[in-house]
Coordinates of C-alpha atoms in Angstrom, one line a residue:
X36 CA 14.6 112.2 -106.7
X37 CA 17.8 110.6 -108.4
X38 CA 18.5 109.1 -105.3
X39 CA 15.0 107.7 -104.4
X40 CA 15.0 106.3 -108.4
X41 CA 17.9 104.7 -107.4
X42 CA 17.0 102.9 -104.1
X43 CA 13.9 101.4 -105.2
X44 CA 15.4 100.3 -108.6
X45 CA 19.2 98.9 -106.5
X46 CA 19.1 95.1 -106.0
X47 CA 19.2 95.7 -102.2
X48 CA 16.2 98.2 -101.6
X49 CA 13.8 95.0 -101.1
X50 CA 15.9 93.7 -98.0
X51 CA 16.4 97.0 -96.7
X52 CA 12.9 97.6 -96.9
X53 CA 12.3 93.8 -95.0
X54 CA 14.8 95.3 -92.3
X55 CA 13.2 98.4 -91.5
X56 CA 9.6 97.1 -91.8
X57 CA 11.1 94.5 -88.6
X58 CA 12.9 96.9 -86.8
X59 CA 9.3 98.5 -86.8
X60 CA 7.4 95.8 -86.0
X61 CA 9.6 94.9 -83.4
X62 CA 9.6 98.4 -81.5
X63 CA 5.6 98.6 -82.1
X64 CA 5.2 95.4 -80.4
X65 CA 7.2 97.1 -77.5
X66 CA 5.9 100.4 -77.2
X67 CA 3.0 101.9 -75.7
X68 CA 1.0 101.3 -78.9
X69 CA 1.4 97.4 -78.7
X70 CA -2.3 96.3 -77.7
X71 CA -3.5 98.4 -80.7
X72 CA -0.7 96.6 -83.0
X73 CA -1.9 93.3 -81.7
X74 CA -5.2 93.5 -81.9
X75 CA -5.3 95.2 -85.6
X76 CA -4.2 92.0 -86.8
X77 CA -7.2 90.2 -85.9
X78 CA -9.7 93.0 -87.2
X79 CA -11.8 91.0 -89.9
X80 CA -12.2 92.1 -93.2
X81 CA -14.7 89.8 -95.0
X82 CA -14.2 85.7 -94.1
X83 CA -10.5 86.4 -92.6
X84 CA -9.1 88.6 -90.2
X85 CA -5.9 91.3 -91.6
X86 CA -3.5 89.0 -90.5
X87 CA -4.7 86.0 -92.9
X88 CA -5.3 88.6 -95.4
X89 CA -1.7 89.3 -95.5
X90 CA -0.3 85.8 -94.8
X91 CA -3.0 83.9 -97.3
X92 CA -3.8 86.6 -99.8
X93 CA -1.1 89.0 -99.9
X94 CA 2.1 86.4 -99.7
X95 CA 0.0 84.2 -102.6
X96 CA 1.4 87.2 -105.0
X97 CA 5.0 87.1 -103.1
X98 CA 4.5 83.3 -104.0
X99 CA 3.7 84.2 -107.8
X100 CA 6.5 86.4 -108.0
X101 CA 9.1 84.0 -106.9
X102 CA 7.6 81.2 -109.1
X103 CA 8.2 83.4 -111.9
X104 CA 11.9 84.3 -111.0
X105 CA 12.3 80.3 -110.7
X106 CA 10.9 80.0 -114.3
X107 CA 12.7 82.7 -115.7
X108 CA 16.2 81.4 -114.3
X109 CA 15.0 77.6 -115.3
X110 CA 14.4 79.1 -118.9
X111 CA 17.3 81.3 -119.6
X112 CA 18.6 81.9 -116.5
X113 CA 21.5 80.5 -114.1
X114 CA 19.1 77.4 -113.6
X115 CA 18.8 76.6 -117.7
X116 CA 20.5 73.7 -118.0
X117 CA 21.3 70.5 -116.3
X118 CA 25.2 70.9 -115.2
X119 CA 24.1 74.9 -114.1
X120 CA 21.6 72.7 -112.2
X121 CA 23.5 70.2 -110.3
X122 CA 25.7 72.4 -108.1
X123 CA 23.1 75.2 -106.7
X124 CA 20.8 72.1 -106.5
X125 CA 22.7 69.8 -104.5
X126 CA 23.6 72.5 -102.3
X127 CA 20.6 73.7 -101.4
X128 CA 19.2 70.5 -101.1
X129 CA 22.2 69.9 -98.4
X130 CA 21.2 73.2 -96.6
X131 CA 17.4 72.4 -96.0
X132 CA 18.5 68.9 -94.8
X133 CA 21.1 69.6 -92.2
X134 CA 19.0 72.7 -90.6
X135 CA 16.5 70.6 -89.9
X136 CA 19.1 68.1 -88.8
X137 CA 20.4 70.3 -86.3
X138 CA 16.9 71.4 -85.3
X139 CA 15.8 68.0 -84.2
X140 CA 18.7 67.1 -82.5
X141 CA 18.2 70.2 -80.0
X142 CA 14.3 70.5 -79.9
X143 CA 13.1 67.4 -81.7
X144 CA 12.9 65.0 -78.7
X145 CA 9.9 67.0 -77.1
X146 CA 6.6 66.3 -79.1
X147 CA 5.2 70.4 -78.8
X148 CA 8.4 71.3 -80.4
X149 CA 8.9 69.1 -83.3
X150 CA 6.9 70.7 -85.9
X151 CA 9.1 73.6 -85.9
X152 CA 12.0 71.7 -88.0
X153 CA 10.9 73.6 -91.3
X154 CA 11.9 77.1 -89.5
X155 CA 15.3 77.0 -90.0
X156 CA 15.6 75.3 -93.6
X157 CA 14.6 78.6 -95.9
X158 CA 17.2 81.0 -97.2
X159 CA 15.8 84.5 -97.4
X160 CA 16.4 85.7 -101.1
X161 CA 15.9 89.1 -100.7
X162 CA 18.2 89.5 -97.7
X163 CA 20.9 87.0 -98.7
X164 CA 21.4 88.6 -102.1
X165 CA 20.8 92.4 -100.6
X166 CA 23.9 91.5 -98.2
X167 CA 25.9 90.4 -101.7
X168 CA 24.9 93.0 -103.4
X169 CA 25.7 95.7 -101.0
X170 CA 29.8 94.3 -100.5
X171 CA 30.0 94.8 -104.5
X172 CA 33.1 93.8 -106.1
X173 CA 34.1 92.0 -103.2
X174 CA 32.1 88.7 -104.2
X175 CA 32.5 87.2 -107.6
X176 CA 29.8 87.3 -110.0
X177 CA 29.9 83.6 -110.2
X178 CA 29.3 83.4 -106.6
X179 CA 26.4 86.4 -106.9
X180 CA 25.2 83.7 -109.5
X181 CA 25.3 80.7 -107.4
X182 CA 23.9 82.4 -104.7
X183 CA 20.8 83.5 -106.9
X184 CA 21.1 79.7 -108.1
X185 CA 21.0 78.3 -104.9
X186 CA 18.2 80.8 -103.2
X187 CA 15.6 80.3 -106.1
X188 CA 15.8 76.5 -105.7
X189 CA 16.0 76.8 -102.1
X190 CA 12.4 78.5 -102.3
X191 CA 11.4 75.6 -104.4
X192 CA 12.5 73.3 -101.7
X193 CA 10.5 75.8 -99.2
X194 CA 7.7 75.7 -100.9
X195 CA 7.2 71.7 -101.0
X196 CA 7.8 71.3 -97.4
X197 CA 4.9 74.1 -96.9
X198 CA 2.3 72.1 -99.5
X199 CA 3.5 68.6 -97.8
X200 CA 4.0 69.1 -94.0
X201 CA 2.3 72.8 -93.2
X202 CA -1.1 72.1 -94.8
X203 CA -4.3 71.7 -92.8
X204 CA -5.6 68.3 -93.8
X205 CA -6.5 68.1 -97.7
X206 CA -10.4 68.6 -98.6
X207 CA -10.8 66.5 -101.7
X208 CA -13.2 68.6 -103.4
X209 CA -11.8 71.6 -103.2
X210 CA -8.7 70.0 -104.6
X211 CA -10.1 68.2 -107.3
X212 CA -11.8 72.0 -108.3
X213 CA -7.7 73.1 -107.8
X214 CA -6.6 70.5 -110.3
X215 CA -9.6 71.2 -112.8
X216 CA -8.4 74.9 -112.8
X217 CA -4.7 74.2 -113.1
X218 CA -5.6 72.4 -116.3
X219 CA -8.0 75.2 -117.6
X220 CA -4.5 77.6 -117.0
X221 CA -2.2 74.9 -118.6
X222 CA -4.7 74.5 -121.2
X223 CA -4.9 78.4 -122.2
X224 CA -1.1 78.4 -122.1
X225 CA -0.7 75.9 -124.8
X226 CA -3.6 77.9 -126.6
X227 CA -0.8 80.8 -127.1
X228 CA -3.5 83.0 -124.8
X229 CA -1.2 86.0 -123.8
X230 CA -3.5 88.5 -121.9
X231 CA -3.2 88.4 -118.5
X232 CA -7.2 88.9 -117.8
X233 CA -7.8 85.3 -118.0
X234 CA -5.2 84.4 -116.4
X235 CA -5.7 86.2 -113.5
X236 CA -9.3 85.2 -113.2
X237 CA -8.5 81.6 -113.3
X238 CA -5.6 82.2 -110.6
X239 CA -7.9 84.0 -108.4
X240 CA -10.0 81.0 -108.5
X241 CA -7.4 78.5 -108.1
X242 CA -6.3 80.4 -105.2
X243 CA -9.9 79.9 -103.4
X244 CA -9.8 76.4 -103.9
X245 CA -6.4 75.7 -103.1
X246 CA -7.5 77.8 -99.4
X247 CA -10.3 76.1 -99.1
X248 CA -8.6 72.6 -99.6
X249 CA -6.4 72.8 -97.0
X250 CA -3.3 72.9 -98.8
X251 CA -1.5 76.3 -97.7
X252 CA -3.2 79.1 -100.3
X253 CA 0.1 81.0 -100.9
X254 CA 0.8 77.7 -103.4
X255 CA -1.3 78.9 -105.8
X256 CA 0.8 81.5 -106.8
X257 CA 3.4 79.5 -107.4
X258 CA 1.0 76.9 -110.1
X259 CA -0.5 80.3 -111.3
X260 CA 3.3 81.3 -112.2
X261 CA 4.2 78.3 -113.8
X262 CA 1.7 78.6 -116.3
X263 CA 2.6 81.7 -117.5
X264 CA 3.8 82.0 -120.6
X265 CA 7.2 83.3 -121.3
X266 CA 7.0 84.2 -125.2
X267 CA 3.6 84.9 -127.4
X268 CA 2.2 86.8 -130.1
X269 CA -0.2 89.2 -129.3
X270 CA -1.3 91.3 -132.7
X271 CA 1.1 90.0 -134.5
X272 CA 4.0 91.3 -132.4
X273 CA 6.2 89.3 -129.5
X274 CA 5.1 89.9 -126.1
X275 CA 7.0 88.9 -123.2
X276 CA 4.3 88.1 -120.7
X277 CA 6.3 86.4 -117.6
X278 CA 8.7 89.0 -117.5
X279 CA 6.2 91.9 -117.7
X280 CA 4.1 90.1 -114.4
X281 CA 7.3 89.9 -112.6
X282 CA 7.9 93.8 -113.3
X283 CA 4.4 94.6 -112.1
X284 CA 4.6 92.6 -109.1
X285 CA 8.6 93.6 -108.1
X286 CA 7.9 96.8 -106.6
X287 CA 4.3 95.8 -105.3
X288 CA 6.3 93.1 -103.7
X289 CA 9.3 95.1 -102.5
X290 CA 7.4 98.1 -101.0
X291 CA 4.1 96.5 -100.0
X292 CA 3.8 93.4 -99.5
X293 CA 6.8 92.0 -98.1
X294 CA 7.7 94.8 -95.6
X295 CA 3.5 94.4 -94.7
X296 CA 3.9 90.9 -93.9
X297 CA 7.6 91.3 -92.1
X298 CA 5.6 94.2 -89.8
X299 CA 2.9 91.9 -89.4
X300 CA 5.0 89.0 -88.5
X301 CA 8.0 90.2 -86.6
X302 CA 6.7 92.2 -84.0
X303 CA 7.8 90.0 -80.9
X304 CA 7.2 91.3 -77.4
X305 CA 10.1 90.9 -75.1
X306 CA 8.1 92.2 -72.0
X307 CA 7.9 88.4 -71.0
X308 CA 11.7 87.4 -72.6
X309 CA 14.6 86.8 -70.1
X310 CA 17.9 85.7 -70.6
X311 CA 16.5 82.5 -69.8
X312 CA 14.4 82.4 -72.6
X313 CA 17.8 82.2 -75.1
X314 CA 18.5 78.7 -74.5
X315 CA 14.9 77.5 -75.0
X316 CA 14.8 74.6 -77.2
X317 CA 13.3 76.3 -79.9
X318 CA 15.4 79.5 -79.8
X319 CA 18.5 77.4 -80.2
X320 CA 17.1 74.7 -82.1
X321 CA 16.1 77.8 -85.2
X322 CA 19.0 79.8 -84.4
X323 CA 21.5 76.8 -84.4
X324 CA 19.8 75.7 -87.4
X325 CA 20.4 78.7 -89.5
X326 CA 24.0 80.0 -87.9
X327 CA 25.5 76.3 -87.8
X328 CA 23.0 73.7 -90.1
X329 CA 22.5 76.1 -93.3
X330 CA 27.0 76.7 -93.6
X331 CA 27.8 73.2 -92.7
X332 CA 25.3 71.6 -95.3
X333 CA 25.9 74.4 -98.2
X334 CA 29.5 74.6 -97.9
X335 CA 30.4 70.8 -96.9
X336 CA 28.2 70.1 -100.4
X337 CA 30.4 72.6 -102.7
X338 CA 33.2 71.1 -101.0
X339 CA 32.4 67.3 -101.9
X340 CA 31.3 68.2 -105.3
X341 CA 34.3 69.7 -106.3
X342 CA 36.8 67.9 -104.8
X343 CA 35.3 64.4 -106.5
X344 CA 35.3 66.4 -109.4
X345 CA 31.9 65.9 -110.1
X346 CA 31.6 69.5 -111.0
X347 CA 34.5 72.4 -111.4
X348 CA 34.7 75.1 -109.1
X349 CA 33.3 78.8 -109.5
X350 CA 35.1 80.9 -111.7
X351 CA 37.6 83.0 -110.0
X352 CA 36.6 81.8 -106.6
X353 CA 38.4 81.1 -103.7
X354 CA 37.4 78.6 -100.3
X355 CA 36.9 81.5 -97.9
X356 CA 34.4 82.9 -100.3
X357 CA 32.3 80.1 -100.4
X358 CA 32.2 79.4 -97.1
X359 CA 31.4 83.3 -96.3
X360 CA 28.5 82.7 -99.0
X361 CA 27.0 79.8 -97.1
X362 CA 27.3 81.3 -94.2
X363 CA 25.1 84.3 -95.3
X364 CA 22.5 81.5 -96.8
X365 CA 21.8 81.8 -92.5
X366 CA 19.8 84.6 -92.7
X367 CA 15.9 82.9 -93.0
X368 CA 13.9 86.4 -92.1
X369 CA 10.7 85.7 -94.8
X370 CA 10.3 82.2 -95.2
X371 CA 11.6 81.4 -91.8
X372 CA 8.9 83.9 -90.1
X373 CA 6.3 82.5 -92.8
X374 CA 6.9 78.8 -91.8
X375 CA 7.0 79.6 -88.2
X376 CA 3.5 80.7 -88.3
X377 CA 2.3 77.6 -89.8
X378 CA 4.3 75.7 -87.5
X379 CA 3.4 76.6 -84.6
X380 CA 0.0 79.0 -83.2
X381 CA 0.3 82.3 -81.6
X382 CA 1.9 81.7 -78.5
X383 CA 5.1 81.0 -77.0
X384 CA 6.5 78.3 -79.1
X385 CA 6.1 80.8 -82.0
X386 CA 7.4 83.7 -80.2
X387 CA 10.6 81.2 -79.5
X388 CA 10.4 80.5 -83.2
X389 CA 10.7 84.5 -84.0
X390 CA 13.7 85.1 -81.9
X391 CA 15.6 82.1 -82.9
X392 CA 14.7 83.5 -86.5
X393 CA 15.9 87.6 -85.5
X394 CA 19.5 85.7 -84.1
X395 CA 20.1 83.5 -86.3
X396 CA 19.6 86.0 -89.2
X397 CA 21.7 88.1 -87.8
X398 CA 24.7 86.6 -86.7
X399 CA 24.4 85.0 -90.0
X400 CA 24.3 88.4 -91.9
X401 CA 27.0 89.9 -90.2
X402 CA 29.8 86.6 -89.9
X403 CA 29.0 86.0 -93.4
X404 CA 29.5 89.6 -94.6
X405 CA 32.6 90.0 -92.6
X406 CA 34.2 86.5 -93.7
X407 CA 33.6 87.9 -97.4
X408 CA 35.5 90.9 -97.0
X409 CA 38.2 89.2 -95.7
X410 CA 37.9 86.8 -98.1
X411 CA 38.5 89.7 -100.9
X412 CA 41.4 91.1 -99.0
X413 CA 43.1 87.4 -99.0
X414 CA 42.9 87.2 -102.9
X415 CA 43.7 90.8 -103.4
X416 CA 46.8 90.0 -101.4
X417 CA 47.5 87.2 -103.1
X418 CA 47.6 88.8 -106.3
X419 CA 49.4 91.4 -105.2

């Protein structure tokens, strides 16, 4: 029991869980049981079939709980002032731009494939900092920071480019309902209201209307969690209500709905996949993207910055380090597989899009991980 306690409460158990909930999807998709895996997707429950369910519903609450985590780190976190800011910001900003770059200048030129230059811009936070985590004292903790930095704003970034470019045409009305119930939140924070009944009620509404406007649903989370409050008073005592949603959701989101939506989402069949199929546009334009776009931009910003002394290196951290973190800011799995289903419809552009995403996660993982431990063994050397 010490063990399970352990696992679910270790900074890593949410990728591992994302990795074994794609391995799965991936072999279901491939076995004997794949039409039934297929087709229970598409069973309705209510308006929407199991698959929207997950990908609108569910994911609005993965949403909320990484809108809170930005909060919290833009409050009193690595995010809480302006010069923390500047260098995880830059940076990430760097590392949407040149994936997509990269992205365009392989797959761009054809019009079917050009929507898919969002793929390959989204740093996975729970994989990235899983891979970290699990190599220990090997990376800094101002790296482990910058990282954490850099993949909170990063989602930011993700989630802008999924309200501006992945929406499905805006219905004004429903908007306009959005916006009246984003003030009725904003105005019950300001209120001091703590409980989270109201709250929840309002965001369940807000998340209707922000469906049924067009603008991708899973953004609601995000408005609900910025109008959360971080301190109150609730019977005369101090209540911490951000932080107490973000515990409630962490293990709903760890063990449920993540791993759900990765099973969901992943399952690729490679019945129809030759070796051809590798150098599709799409394959290498994601893949590219993330192995080649996401290092370059991260590390070639870090580089710039410091060197024009704009801002001071990392404590206690060395070049190879920050490369090797770059590089592991590669591995896209959950906002690159989210994005790909907005960006392109079932079919084979997306199946591409899902195997760029499974190799360029990958080699991303393992090249950055391995360039990290080496990294350690340099400066252990060194100091030697």
């Amino acid at each position: 029991m010490n063990y399970i306690k352990a696992f679910i409460q270790s900074e890593s158990s949410g990728g591992i869980m994302l990795l074994l909930a794609a391995i799965l999807g991936v072999i279901t998709a491939n076995s004997p049981l794949a039409e039934q895996y297929f087709s229970l997707m598409h069973v309705y429950w209510g308006p929407m079939d199991i698959l929207e369910w997950v990908n609108d519903g569910l994911m609005a609450l993965f949403f909320l709980y990484v809108g809170l985590a930005i909060k919290s780190e833009m409050i009193s976190g690595e995010l809480n002032t302006n010069s923390k800011r500047v260098l995880p910001l830059l940076a990430a900003f760097a590392g949407v731009v040149t994936p997509a770059l990269v992205y365009f200048l392989i797959a761009g030129s054809v019009p079917e494939y050009t929507h898919g230059w969002g793929i390959p811009t989204a740093t996975d936070i729970a994989f990235a900092i899983g891979v970290i985590m699990m190599l220990g004292k090997r990376v800094s903790q101002a790296m482990k920071a910058f990282l954490s930095a850099l993949a909170v704003i990063d989602d930011l970034i993700a989630i802008i480019v999924i309200a501006i470019f992945y929406g499905a045409g805006v219905d004004f009305p429903y908007l306009i309902g959005a916006a009246i119930v984003t003030g009725a939140l904003w105005y019950t924070n300001k209120q001091g209201y703590v409980r989270p009944v109201l709250y929840g009620v309002l965001g369940a509404v807000l998340w209707y209307f922000v469906l049924k406007s067009g603008v991708h649903a899973t953004i609601a989370g995000v408005v609900l969690a910025m109008t959360i409050p971080a301190t109150g008073k609730l019977d005369g005592e101090t209540v911490y209500p951000m932080q107490k949603w973000a515990d409630k959701l962490k293990h709903w989101v760890n063990f449920l709905i993540i791993p759900l939506f990765s099973f969901l989402n992943a399952g690729v069949s490679f019945a129809d996949v030759s070796v051809d199929h590798l150098f599709h546009p799409v394959v290498l334009g994601v893949s590219l993207g993330l192995i080649l776009g996401k290092q370059f931009g991260i590390f070639s910003a870090v580089f710039v910055l410091v060197k024009s002394k704009i801002i001071k290196m990392p404590t206690n951290t060395t070049w190879p380090e920050v490369y090797g973190t770059a590089i592991v800011c590669g591995i896209g799995f959950t906002m690159s597989l989210f994005v790909a289903t907005l960006a392109f419809p079932p079919g084979v552009n997306q199946e591409m899009s899902k195997i760029g995403i499974f190799i360029g996660s990958i080699i991303s993982g393992l090249l950055g991980a391995i360039v990290l431990i080496l990294a350690y063994k340099i400066r252990t050397f060194k100091h030697k």
